[in-house]
Amino acid sequence: MTDRYAVIGNPIAHSKSPQIHAEFAKQAGEDISYAAILAPLNEFEKTVREFIAGGGKGMNVTLPFKQQAYAMCNELTERAQLAGAVNTLTFSGGKILGDTTDGKGLIRDIIGNLGFDIEGKSILVIGAGGAARGTLAPLLRCNPSRLVIANRTHAKAAELARLITPQDKKQKHIEAKTFEQLASEKFDLLINATSASLTNALPEMPKNIQLNQTFTYDMMYAKLPTLFMKFAKQHGAARVSDGLGMLVEQAAESFFVWRGVRPETKSVLIKMRAAL
Ligand code: NDP
């Protein structure tokens, strides 16, 4: 019997996850199917339960359901508890197990694929939604010199900085700052974790932010550079990347969670880039 998996979100038509998991399954010789499921905004839980009733083994969860998915879980991994959001559900023995692989995906892409060492670097994350939640603790674990979060709705950034605390003495506390407080500041790494690029908008940012030695990373990916990436280039950013590598890496981690096999990602990333 083919094991059934899916990604669930709203919208979902743009998702590349079915292609990525098809590549992983082919590579690993695993007999799985992987669909994209659109859940009505007020019927997330019902849609998940129907998938489970139909024999589904696991789901990836994307925008805007990561926190609702968290609330549905019977068990959570430590990293999911820390994040307060999940992107990977495993259905087993009548239970829903929740995990988050976004953080691992981001770190693997930035350090492994892009060769940027995070340790000792200053980082600014803009955005405080599900994606930011999943990536702050793993970023902190890389021992940056400073990890700052700023969001259009400041209270959400402040809440994340309060919730995600250092796990050992080496780690710094996350600082939540307003855009005004960060005017004219400079960071080694600037991560756009807002959904602004999804609507082809530039996110609100600190005024006059200095980007001339900054590695700028947009979690969004598209065939053409996003407005955020263009803005960074125009303002002299040292390097610019989109989030396609993160997407492939977080998918690989989910595949590992479900199937116990860690797929090779470099060739899949090249294929996905060519297919954009
Ligand atoms: P959420 O909807 O949970 O959060 C959206 C965040 O973006 C909020 O903090 C919101 O601020 C902020 N925001 C939206 N529009 C603007 C704007 N115009 N200016 C400033 N801030 C804005 O989304 P997610 O966290 O799940 O996803 C964020 C992005 O990350 C998406 O583009 C998504 O595609 C991408 N992503 C990529 C992944 C990958 O593997 N490459 C994995 C996961 C996500 P406010 O709180 O004020 O509303």
Coordinates of N, CA, C and O in Angstrom, one line a residue, residues 87-192:
N87 N 5.2 22.4 11.5 CA 5.0 22.3 10.1 C 5.0 20.8 9.6 O 4.8 20.6 8.4
T88 N 5.2 19.9 10.5 CA 5.2 18.5 10.2 C 4.3 17.7 11.2 O 4.6 17.7 12.4
L89 N 3.3 17.0 10.6 CA 2.5 16.2 11.5 C 2.7 14.7 11.1 O 2.7 14.4 9.9
T90 N 2.7 13.9 12.1 CA 2.8 12.4 11.8 C 1.6 11.8 12.5 O 1.3 12.1 13.7
F91 N 0.9 11.0 11.8 CA -0.3 10.3 12.3 C 0.0 8.9 12.6 O 0.3 8.1 11.7
S92 N 0.0 8.5 13.9 CA 0.4 7.2 14.3 C -0.3 6.7 15.5 O -0.4 7.5 16.5
G93 N -0.9 5.5 15.5 CA -1.6 4.9 16.7 C -2.7 5.8 17.2 O -2.9 5.9 18.4
G94 N -3.4 6.5 16.3 CA -4.5 7.4 16.7 C -4.1 8.7 17.3 O -4.9 9.5 17.7
K95 N -2.8 8.9 17.2 CA -2.3 10.2 17.8 C -1.7 11.1 16.7 O -1.3 10.6 15.6
I96 N -1.6 12.4 17.0 CA -1.0 13.4 16.1 C 0.3 13.9 16.7 O 0.2 14.5 17.8
L97 N 1.4 13.6 16.1 CA 2.7 14.1 16.6 C 3.1 15.3 15.8 O 3.1 15.3 14.6
G98 N 3.5 16.3 16.5 CA 3.9 17.6 15.8 C 5.4 17.9 15.9 O 6.0 17.7 17.0
D99 N 5.9 18.4 14.8 CA 7.3 18.7 14.8 C 7.5 20.0 13.9 O 6.6 20.3 13.1
T100 N 8.6 20.6 14.0 CA 8.9 21.7 13.1 C 10.3 21.6 12.5 O 11.2 21.3 13.2
T101 N 10.3 21.7 11.2 CA 11.6 21.5 10.5 C 12.1 22.8 9.8 O 13.1 22.8 9.1
D102 N 11.3 23.9 9.9 CA 11.7 25.1 9.3 C 13.0 25.6 9.7 O 13.9 26.1 8.9
G103 N 13.3 25.5 11.0 CA 14.5 26.0 11.6 C 15.7 25.3 11.0 O 16.7 25.9 10.6
K104 N 15.6 24.0 11.1 CA 16.7 23.1 10.6 C 16.9 23.4 9.1 O 18.1 23.5 8.6
G105 N 15.8 23.6 8.3 CA 15.9 23.9 6.9 C 16.6 25.2 6.7 O 17.5 25.3 5.8
L106 N 16.3 26.2 7.4 CA 17.0 27.6 7.3 C 18.4 27.5 7.6 O 19.3 27.9 6.8
I107 N 18.8 26.8 8.7 CA 20.2 26.7 9.1 C 21.0 25.9 8.1 O 22.1 26.3 7.7
R108 N 20.4 24.8 7.7 CA 21.1 23.9 6.7 C 21.4 24.7 5.4 O 22.4 24.6 4.7
D109 N 20.4 25.6 5.0 CA 20.6 26.3 3.8 C 21.6 27.4 3.9 O 22.6 27.5 3.1
I110 N 21.5 28.2 5.0 CA 22.4 29.3 5.2 C 23.9 28.8 5.4 O 24.8 29.3 4.8
I111 N 24.0 27.8 6.3 CA 25.4 27.4 6.6 C 25.9 26.4 5.6 O 27.0 26.5 5.0
G112 N 25.1 25.4 5.3 CA 25.5 24.3 4.4 C 25.5 24.6 3.0 O 26.6 24.5 2.3
N113 N 24.4 25.1 2.4 CA 24.4 25.4 1.0 C 25.0 26.7 0.6 O 25.7 26.9 -0.4
L114 N 24.8 27.8 1.5 CA 25.3 29.1 1.1 C 26.6 29.5 1.8 O 27.2 30.5 1.5
G115 N 27.1 28.6 2.7 CA 28.4 28.8 3.3 C 28.6 30.0 4.2 O 29.7 30.6 4.3
F116 N 27.5 30.5 4.8 CA 27.6 31.6 5.7 C 27.6 31.1 7.1 O 26.6 30.5 7.6
D117 N 28.7 31.4 7.9 CA 28.8 30.9 9.2 C 28.1 31.9 10.2 O 28.4 33.0 10.3
I118 N 27.1 31.4 10.9 CA 26.3 32.2 11.7 C 26.9 32.6 13.1 O 26.7 33.7 13.6
E119 N 27.8 31.7 13.6 CA 28.4 31.9 14.9 C 29.1 33.3 14.9 O 29.9 33.6 14.0
G120 N 28.8 34.0 16.0 CA 29.5 35.3 16.2 C 28.9 36.5 15.3 O 29.4 37.6 15.4
K121 N 27.9 36.2 14.5 CA 27.4 37.2 13.6 C 26.1 37.9 14.3 O 25.4 37.3 15.1
S122 N 25.9 39.1 13.9 CA 24.6 39.8 14.3 C 23.5 39.5 13.3 O 23.7 39.6 12.1
I123 N 22.3 39.2 13.9 CA 21.2 38.8 13.0 C 20.0 39.7 13.3 O 19.6 39.8 14.5
L124 N 19.3 40.1 12.3 CA 18.0 40.8 12.4 C 17.0 39.9 11.6 O 17.2 39.7 10.4
V125 N 15.9 39.5 12.4 CA 14.8 38.8 11.7 C 13.6 39.7 11.7 O 13.2 40.2 12.7
I126 N 13.1 40.0 10.5 CA 11.9 40.8 10.4 C 10.7 39.9 10.2 O 10.7 39.0 9.3
G127 N 9.7 40.0 11.0 CA 8.5 39.1 10.9 C 8.4 38.3 12.2 O 9.4 37.9 12.8
A128 N 7.2 38.0 12.6 CA 7.0 37.2 13.8 C 5.8 36.3 13.7 O 5.1 36.0 14.6
G129 N 5.7 35.7 12.5 CA 4.7 34.7 12.2 C 5.2 33.3 12.5 O 6.2 33.1 13.1
G130 N 4.5 32.3 11.8 CA 4.9 30.9 12.1 C 6.4 30.6 11.7 O 7.0 29.9 12.4
A131 N 6.8 31.2 10.6 CA 8.2 30.9 10.1 C 9.2 31.4 11.0 O 10.2 30.7 11.4
A132 N 9.0 32.6 11.5 CA 10.0 33.2 12.5 C 10.0 32.4 13.7 O 11.1 32.1 14.3
R133 N 8.8 32.0 14.2 CA 8.7 31.2 15.4 C 9.6 29.9 15.4 O 10.2 29.6 16.3
G134 N 9.5 29.3 14.2 CA 10.2 28.0 14.0 C 11.7 28.2 13.9 O 12.5 27.2 14.1
T135 N 12.2 29.4 13.6 CA 13.6 29.5 13.2 C 14.4 30.2 14.3 O 15.6 30.2 14.3
L136 N 13.7 30.9 15.3 CA 14.5 31.7 16.2 C 15.4 30.8 17.2 O 16.6 31.1 17.4
A137 N 14.8 29.7 17.7 CA 15.6 28.9 18.6 C 16.8 28.2 17.9 O 17.9 28.3 18.4
P138 N 16.6 27.7 16.7 CA 17.8 27.1 16.0 C 18.8 28.2 15.7 O 20.0 27.9 15.7
L139 N 18.4 29.4 15.4 CA 19.3 30.5 15.1 C 20.1 30.8 16.4 O 21.4 31.0 16.3
L140 N 19.4 30.9 17.5 CA 20.1 31.2 18.8 C 21.1 30.1 19.1 O 22.2 30.4 19.7
R141 N 20.8 28.8 18.8 CA 21.7 27.7 19.1 C 23.0 27.8 18.3 O 24.0 27.2 18.6
C142 N 23.0 28.6 17.2 CA 24.2 28.8 16.4 C 25.1 29.8 17.0 O 26.2 30.2 16.5
N143 N 24.7 30.4 18.2 CA 25.5 31.4 18.9 C 25.9 32.6 18.1 O 27.1 33.0 18.0
P144 N 24.9 33.3 17.6 CA 25.2 34.6 17.0 C 25.6 35.6 18.1 O 25.3 35.4 19.3
S145 N 26.3 36.7 17.7 CA 26.7 37.7 18.7 C 25.4 38.5 19.2 O 25.4 39.0 20.3
R146 N 24.4 38.5 18.3 CA 23.2 39.3 18.6 C 22.1 38.7 17.8 O 22.3 38.4 16.6
L147 N 20.9 38.5 18.4 CA 19.7 38.1 17.6 C 18.5 39.0 17.9 O 18.1 39.0 19.0
V148 N 18.2 39.8 16.9 CA 17.1 40.8 17.1 C 15.9 40.4 16.3 O 16.1 40.0 15.1
I149 N 14.7 40.6 16.8 CA 13.5 40.4 16.0 C 12.7 41.7 16.0 O 12.6 42.4 17.0
A150 N 12.2 42.0 14.8 CA 11.3 43.2 14.7 C 10.1 42.9 13.8 O 10.3 42.1 12.9
N151 N 9.0 43.4 14.2 CA 7.8 43.0 13.4 C 6.9 44.3 13.3 O 6.8 45.1 14.2
R152 N 6.1 44.3 12.2 CA 5.1 45.4 12.0 C 4.2 45.5 13.3 O 4.0 46.6 13.8
T153 N 3.8 44.4 13.8 CA 3.0 44.4 15.1 C 4.0 44.1 16.2 O 4.3 42.9 16.4
H154 N 4.5 45.1 16.8 CA 5.7 44.9 17.8 C 5.3 43.9 18.9 O 6.2 43.1 19.3
A155 N 4.1 43.9 19.3 CA 3.7 43.0 20.5 C 4.1 41.5 20.2 O 4.5 40.8 21.0
K156 N 3.9 41.1 18.9 CA 4.2 39.7 18.5 C 5.7 39.4 18.6 O 6.0 38.3 19.0
A157 N 6.5 40.4 18.2 CA 7.9 40.2 18.3 C 8.3 40.1 19.8 O 9.1 39.3 20.1
A158 N 7.7 41.0 20.6 CA 8.1 41.0 22.0 C 7.7 39.7 22.6 O 8.4 39.1 23.5
E159 N 6.5 39.1 22.2 CA 6.1 37.8 22.8 C 7.1 36.7 22.4 O 7.4 35.9 23.3
L160 N 7.5 36.7 21.2 CA 8.5 35.7 20.7 C 9.8 35.8 21.5 O 10.3 34.7 21.9
A161 N 10.2 37.0 21.7 CA 11.5 37.2 22.4 C 11.4 36.7 23.9 O 12.3 36.2 24.5
R162 N 10.2 36.8 24.4 CA 9.9 36.4 25.8 C 9.8 34.9 25.9 O 10.3 34.2 26.8
L163 N 9.1 34.3 24.8 CA 8.9 32.8 24.8 C 10.1 32.0 24.5 O 10.3 31.0 25.1
I164 N 11.0 32.5 23.6 CA 12.1 31.7 23.2 C 13.3 32.2 24.0 O 13.9 33.2 23.7
T165 N 13.7 31.3 24.9 CA 14.7 31.7 25.9 C 16.0 30.9 25.6 O 15.9 29.8 25.1
P166 N 17.2 31.4 26.0 CA 18.4 30.7 25.8 C 18.4 29.3 26.5 O 17.8 29.2 27.6
Q167 N 18.9 28.3 25.9 CA 18.9 27.0 26.5 C 20.2 26.7 27.2 O 20.3 25.7 28.0
D168 N 21.2 27.5 27.1 CA 22.4 27.4 27.9 C 23.1 28.8 28.0 O 22.7 29.7 27.4
K169 N 24.1 28.8 28.9 CA 24.7 30.1 29.3 C 25.4 30.8 28.1 O 25.5 32.0 28.1
K170 N 25.8 30.0 27.1 CA 26.5 30.6 25.9 C 25.6 31.5 25.1 O 26.0 32.4 24.4
Q171 N 24.3 31.1 25.1 CA 23.3 31.7 24.2 C 22.9 33.1 24.7 O 22.7 33.3 25.9
K172 N 22.7 34.0 23.8 CA 22.2 35.4 24.2 C 20.7 35.4 24.3 O 20.0 34.5 23.7
H173 N 20.1 36.4 24.9 CA 18.7 36.6 24.9 C 18.3 37.2 23.5 O 19.0 38.0 23.0
I174 N 17.1 36.8 23.0 CA 16.6 37.5 21.8 C 16.1 38.9 22.2 O 15.5 39.1 23.2
E175 N 16.5 39.9 21.4 CA 16.0 41.3 21.6 C 14.9 41.6 20.7 O 15.0 41.4 19.5
A176 N 13.8 42.1 21.2 CA 12.7 42.6 20.4 C 12.8 44.1 20.3 O 12.8 44.7 21.3
K177 N 12.9 44.6 19.1 CA 13.1 46.1 18.9 C 12.0 46.6 17.9 O 11.6 45.8 17.0
T178 N 11.7 47.8 18.1 CA 10.8 48.4 17.1 C 11.6 48.9 15.9 O 12.8 49.0 16.0
F179 N 10.9 49.1 14.7 CA 11.7 49.6 13.6 C 12.4 50.9 13.9 O 13.5 51.2 13.4
E180 N 11.7 51.8 14.7 CA 12.3 53.1 15.0 C 13.6 52.9 15.8 O 14.6 53.6 15.5
Q181 N 13.6 51.9 16.7 CA 14.8 51.7 17.5 C 16.0 51.2 16.7 O 17.1 51.3 17.1
L182 N 15.6 50.6 15.5 CA 16.7 50.0 14.7 C 17.1 50.9 13.5 O 17.9 50.5 12.7
A183 N 16.6 52.1 13.5 CA 16.9 53.0 12.4 C 18.5 53.2 12.2 O 19.2 53.3 13.2
S184 N 18.9 53.1 11.0 CA 20.4 53.3 10.7 C 21.3 52.2 11.2 O 22.5 52.3 11.2
E185 N 20.7 51.1 11.8 CA 21.6 50.0 12.3 C 22.1 49.1 11.2 O 21.6 49.1 10.1
K186 N 23.0 48.3 11.6 CA 23.7 47.4 10.6 C 23.8 46.0 11.2 O 24.1 45.8 12.4
F187 N 23.5 45.0 10.4 CA 23.6 43.6 10.8 C 24.4 42.8 9.8 O 24.4 43.1 8.6
D188 N 24.9 41.7 10.3 CA 25.7 40.8 9.3 C 24.7 40.0 8.5 O 24.9 39.7 7.3
L189 N 23.5 39.6 9.1 CA 22.5 38.8 8.4 C 21.2 39.4 8.7 O 20.8 39.6 9.8
L190 N 20.5 39.7 7.6 CA 19.1 40.2 7.7 C 18.2 39.2 7.0 O 18.3 38.8 5.8
I191 N 17.2 38.6 7.8 CA 16.3 37.6 7.3 C 14.9 38.2 7.2 O 14.3 38.7 8.2
N192 N 14.3 38.1 6.0 CA 12.9 38.5 5.8 C 12.0 37.3 6.1 O 11.9 36.5 5.2

